[in-house]
mmCIF file of N, CA and C in Angstrom:
data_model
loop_
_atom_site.group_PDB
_atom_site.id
_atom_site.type_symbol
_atom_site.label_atom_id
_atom_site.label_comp_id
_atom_site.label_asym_id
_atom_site.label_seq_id
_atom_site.Cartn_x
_atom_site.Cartn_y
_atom_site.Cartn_z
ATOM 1 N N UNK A 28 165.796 125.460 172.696
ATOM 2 C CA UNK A 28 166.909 124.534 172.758
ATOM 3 C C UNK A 28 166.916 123.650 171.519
ATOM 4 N N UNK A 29 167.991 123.035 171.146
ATOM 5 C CA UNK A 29 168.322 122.012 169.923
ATOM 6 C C UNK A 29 167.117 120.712 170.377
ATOM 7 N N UNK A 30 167.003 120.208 171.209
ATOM 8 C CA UNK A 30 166.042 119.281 171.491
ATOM 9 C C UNK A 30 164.352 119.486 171.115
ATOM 10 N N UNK A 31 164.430 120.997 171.949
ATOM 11 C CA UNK A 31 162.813 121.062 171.529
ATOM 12 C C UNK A 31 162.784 121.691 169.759
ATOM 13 N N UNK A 32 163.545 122.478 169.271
ATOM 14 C CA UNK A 32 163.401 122.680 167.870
ATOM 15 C C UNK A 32 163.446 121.231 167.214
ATOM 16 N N UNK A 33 164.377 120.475 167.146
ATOM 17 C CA UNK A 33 163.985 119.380 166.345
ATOM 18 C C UNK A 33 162.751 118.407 167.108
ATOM 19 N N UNK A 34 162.370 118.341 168.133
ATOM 20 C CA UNK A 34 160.993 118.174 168.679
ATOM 21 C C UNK A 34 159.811 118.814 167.261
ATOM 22 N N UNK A 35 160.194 119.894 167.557
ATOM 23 C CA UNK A 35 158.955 120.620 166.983
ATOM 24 C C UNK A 35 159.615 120.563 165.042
ATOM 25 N N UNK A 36 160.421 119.912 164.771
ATOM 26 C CA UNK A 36 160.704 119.916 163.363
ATOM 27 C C UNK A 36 160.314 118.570 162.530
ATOM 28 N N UNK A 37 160.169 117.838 163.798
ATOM 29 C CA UNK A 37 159.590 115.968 163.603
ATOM 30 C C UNK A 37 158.204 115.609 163.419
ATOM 31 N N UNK A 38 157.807 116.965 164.695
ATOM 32 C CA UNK A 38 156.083 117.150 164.317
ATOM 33 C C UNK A 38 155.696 118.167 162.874
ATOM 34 N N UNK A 39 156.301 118.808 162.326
ATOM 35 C CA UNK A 39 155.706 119.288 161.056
ATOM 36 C C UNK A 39 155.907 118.573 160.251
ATOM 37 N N UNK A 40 157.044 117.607 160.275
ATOM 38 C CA UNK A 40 157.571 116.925 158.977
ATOM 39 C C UNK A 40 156.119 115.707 159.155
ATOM 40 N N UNK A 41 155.508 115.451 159.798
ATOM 41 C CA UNK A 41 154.232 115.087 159.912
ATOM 42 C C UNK A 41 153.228 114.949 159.278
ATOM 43 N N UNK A 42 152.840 116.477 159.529
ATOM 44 C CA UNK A 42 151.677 116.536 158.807
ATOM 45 C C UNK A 42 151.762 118.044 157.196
ATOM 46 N N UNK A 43 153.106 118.364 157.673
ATOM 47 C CA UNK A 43 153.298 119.378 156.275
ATOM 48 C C UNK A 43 154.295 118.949 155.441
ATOM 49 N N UNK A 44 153.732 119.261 153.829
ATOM 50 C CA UNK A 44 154.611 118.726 152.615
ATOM 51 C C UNK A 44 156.167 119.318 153.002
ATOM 52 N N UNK A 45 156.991 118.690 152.272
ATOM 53 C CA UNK A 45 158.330 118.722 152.183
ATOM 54 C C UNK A 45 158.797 119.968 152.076
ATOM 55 N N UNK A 46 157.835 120.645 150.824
ATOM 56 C CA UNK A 46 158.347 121.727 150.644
ATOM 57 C C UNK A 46 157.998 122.916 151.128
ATOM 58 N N UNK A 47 157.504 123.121 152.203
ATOM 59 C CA UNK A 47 156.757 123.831 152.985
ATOM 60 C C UNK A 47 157.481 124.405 154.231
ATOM 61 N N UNK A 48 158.947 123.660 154.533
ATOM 62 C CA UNK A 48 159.616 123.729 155.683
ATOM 63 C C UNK A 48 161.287 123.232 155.251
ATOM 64 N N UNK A 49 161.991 124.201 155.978
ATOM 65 C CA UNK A 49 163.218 122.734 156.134
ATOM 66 C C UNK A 49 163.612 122.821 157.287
ATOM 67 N N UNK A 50 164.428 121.879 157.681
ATOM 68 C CA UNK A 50 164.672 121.458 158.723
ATOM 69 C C UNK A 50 166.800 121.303 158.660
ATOM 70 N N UNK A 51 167.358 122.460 159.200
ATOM 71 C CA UNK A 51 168.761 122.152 158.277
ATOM 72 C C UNK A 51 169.503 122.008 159.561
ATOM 73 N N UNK A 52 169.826 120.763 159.616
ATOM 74 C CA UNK A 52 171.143 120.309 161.123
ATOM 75 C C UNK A 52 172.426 120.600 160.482
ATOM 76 N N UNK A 53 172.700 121.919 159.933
ATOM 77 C CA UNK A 53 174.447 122.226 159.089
ATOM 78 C C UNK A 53 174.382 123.572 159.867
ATOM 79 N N UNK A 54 175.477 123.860 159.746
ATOM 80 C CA UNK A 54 175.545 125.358 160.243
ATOM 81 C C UNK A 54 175.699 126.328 159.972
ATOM 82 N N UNK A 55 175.639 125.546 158.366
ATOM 83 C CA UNK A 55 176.333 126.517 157.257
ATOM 84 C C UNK A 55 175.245 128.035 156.958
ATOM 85 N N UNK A 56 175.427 128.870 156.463
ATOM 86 C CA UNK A 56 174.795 130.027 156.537
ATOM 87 C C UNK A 56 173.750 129.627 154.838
ATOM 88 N N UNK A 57 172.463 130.065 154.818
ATOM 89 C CA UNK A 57 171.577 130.295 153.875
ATOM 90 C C UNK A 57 172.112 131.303 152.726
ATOM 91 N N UNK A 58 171.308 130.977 151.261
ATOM 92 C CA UNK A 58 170.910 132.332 150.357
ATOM 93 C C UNK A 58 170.199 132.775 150.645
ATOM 94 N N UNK A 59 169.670 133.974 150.308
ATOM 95 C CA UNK A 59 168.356 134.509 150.388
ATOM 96 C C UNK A 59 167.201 134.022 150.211
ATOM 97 N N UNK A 60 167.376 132.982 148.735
ATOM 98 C CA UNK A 60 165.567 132.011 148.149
ATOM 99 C C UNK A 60 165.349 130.860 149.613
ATOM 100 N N UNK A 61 166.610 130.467 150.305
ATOM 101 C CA UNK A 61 165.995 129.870 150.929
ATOM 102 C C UNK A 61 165.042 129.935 152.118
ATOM 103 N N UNK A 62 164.844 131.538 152.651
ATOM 104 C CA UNK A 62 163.816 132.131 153.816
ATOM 105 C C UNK A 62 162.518 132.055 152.998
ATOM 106 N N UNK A 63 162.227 131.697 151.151
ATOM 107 C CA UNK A 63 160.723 131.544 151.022
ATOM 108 C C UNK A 63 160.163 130.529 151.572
ATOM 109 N N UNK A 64 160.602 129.790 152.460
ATOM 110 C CA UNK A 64 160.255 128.459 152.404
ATOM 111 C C UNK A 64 159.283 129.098 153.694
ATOM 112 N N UNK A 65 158.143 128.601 153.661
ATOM 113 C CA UNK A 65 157.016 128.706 155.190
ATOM 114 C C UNK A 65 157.518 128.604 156.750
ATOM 115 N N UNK A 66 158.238 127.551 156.627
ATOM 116 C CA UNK A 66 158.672 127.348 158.450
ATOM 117 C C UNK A 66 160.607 127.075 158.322
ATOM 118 N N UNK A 67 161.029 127.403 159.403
ATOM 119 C CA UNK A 67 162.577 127.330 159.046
ATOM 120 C C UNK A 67 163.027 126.674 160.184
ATOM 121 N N UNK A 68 163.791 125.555 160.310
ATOM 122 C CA UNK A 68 164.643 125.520 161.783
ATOM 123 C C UNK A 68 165.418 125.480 161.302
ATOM 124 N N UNK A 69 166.899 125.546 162.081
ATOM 125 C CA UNK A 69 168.203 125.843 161.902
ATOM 126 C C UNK A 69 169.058 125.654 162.974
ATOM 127 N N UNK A 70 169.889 124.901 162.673
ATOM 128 C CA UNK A 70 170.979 124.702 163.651
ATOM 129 C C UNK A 70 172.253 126.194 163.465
ATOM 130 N N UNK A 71 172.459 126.580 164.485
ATOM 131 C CA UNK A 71 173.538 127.356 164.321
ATOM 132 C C UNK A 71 174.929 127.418 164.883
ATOM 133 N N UNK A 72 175.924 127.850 164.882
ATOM 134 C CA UNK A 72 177.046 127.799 165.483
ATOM 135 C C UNK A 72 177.236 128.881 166.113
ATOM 136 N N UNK A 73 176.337 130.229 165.844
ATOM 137 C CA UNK A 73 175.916 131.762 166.840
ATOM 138 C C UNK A 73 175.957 131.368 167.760
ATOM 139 N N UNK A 74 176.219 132.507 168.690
ATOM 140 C CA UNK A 74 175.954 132.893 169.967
ATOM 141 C C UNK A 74 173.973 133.041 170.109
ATOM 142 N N UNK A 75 173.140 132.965 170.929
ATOM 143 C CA UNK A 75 172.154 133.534 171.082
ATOM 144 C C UNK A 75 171.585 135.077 170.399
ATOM 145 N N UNK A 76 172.955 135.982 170.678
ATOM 146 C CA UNK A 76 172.973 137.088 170.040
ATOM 147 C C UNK A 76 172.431 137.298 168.692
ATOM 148 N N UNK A 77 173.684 136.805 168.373
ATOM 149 C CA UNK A 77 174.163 136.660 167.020
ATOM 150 C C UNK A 77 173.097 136.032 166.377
ATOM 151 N N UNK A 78 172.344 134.632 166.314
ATOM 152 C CA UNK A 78 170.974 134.501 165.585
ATOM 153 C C UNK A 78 170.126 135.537 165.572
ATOM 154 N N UNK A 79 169.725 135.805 166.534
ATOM 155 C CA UNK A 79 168.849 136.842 166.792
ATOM 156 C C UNK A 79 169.326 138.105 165.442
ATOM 157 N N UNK A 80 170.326 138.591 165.503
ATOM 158 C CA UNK A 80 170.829 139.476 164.892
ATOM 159 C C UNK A 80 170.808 139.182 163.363
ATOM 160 N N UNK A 81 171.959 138.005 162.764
ATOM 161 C CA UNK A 81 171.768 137.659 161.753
ATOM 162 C C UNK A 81 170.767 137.439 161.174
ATOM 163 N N UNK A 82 169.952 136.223 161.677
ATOM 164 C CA UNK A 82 168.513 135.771 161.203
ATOM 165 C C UNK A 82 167.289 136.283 161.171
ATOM 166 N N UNK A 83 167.484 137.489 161.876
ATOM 167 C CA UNK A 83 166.301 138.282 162.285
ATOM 168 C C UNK A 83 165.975 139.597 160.953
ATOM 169 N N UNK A 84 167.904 140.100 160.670
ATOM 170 C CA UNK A 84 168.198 140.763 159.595
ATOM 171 C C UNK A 84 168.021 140.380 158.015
ATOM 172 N N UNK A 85 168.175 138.384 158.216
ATOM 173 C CA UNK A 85 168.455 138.126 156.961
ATOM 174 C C UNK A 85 166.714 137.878 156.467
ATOM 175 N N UNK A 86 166.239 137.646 157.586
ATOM 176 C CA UNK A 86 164.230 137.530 157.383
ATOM 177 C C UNK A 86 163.651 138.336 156.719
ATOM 178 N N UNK A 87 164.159 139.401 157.705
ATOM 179 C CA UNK A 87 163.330 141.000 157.005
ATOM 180 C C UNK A 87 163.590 141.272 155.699
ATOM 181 N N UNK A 88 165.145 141.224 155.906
ATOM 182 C CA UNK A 88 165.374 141.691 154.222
ATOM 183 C C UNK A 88 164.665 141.087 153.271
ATOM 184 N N UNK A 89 164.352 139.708 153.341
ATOM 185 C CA UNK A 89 164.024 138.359 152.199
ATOM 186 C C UNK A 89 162.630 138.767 152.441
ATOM 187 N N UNK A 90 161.573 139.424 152.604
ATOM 188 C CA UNK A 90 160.059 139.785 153.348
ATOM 189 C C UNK A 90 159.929 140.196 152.436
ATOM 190 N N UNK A 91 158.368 140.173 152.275
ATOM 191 C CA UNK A 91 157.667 141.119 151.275
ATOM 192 C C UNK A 91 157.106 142.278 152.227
ATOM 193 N N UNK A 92 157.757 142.441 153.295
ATOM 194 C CA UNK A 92 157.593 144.138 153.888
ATOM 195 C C UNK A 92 157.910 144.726 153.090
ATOM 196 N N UNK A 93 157.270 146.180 152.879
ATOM 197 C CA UNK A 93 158.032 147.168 152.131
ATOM 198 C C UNK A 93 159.104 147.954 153.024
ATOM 199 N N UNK A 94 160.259 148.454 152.143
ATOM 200 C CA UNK A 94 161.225 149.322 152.519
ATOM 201 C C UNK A 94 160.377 150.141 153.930
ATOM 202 N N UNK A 95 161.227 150.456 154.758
ATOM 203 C CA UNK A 95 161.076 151.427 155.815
ATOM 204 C C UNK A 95 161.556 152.938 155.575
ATOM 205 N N UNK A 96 160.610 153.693 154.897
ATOM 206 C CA UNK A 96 160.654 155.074 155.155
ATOM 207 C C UNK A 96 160.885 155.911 156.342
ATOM 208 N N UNK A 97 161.731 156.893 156.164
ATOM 209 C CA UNK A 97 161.434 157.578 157.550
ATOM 210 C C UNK A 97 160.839 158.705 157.853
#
C-alpha cells in the first residue's frame, strides 16, 4: 500500500545516502539510468497489473542479466 511504501521509504532515507535510493511521489514514468539507483519506490497511477508488468519489464531490461537465450 502507499502508506506502508512510504513507511518503508522514511526508514531508508535514515540510515542510507541519498544516492542510494529514491523515493518518487510523481507518477510520471522513469528513463532507463534511473533503475541504477539500489532501492526504488514509486508512486504510480497503474492498475496493480500494470506495475507489475511495466516495472517488472522496465527492471529486467535496465539489469545486468544477460540476454535470455533459448
Amino acid at each position: 500500500t502507499l502508506a506502508l511504501a512510504q513507511q518503508q521509504a522514511n526508514a531508508v532515507a535514515k540510515w542510507a545516502a541519498a544516492s542510494s535510493f529514491i523515493d518518487d511521489k510523481t507518477t510520471a514514468t522513469w528513463p532507463a539510468a534511473t533503475y541504477a539507483h539500489g532501492l526504488l519506490f514509486k508512486l504510480s497511477g497503474l492498475s496493480h497489473h500494470g506495475v507489475t508488468q511495466y516495472y517488472f519489464g522496465q527492471l529486467v531490461a535496465t539489469s545486468a542479466l544477460p540476454p535470455r537465450t533459448p
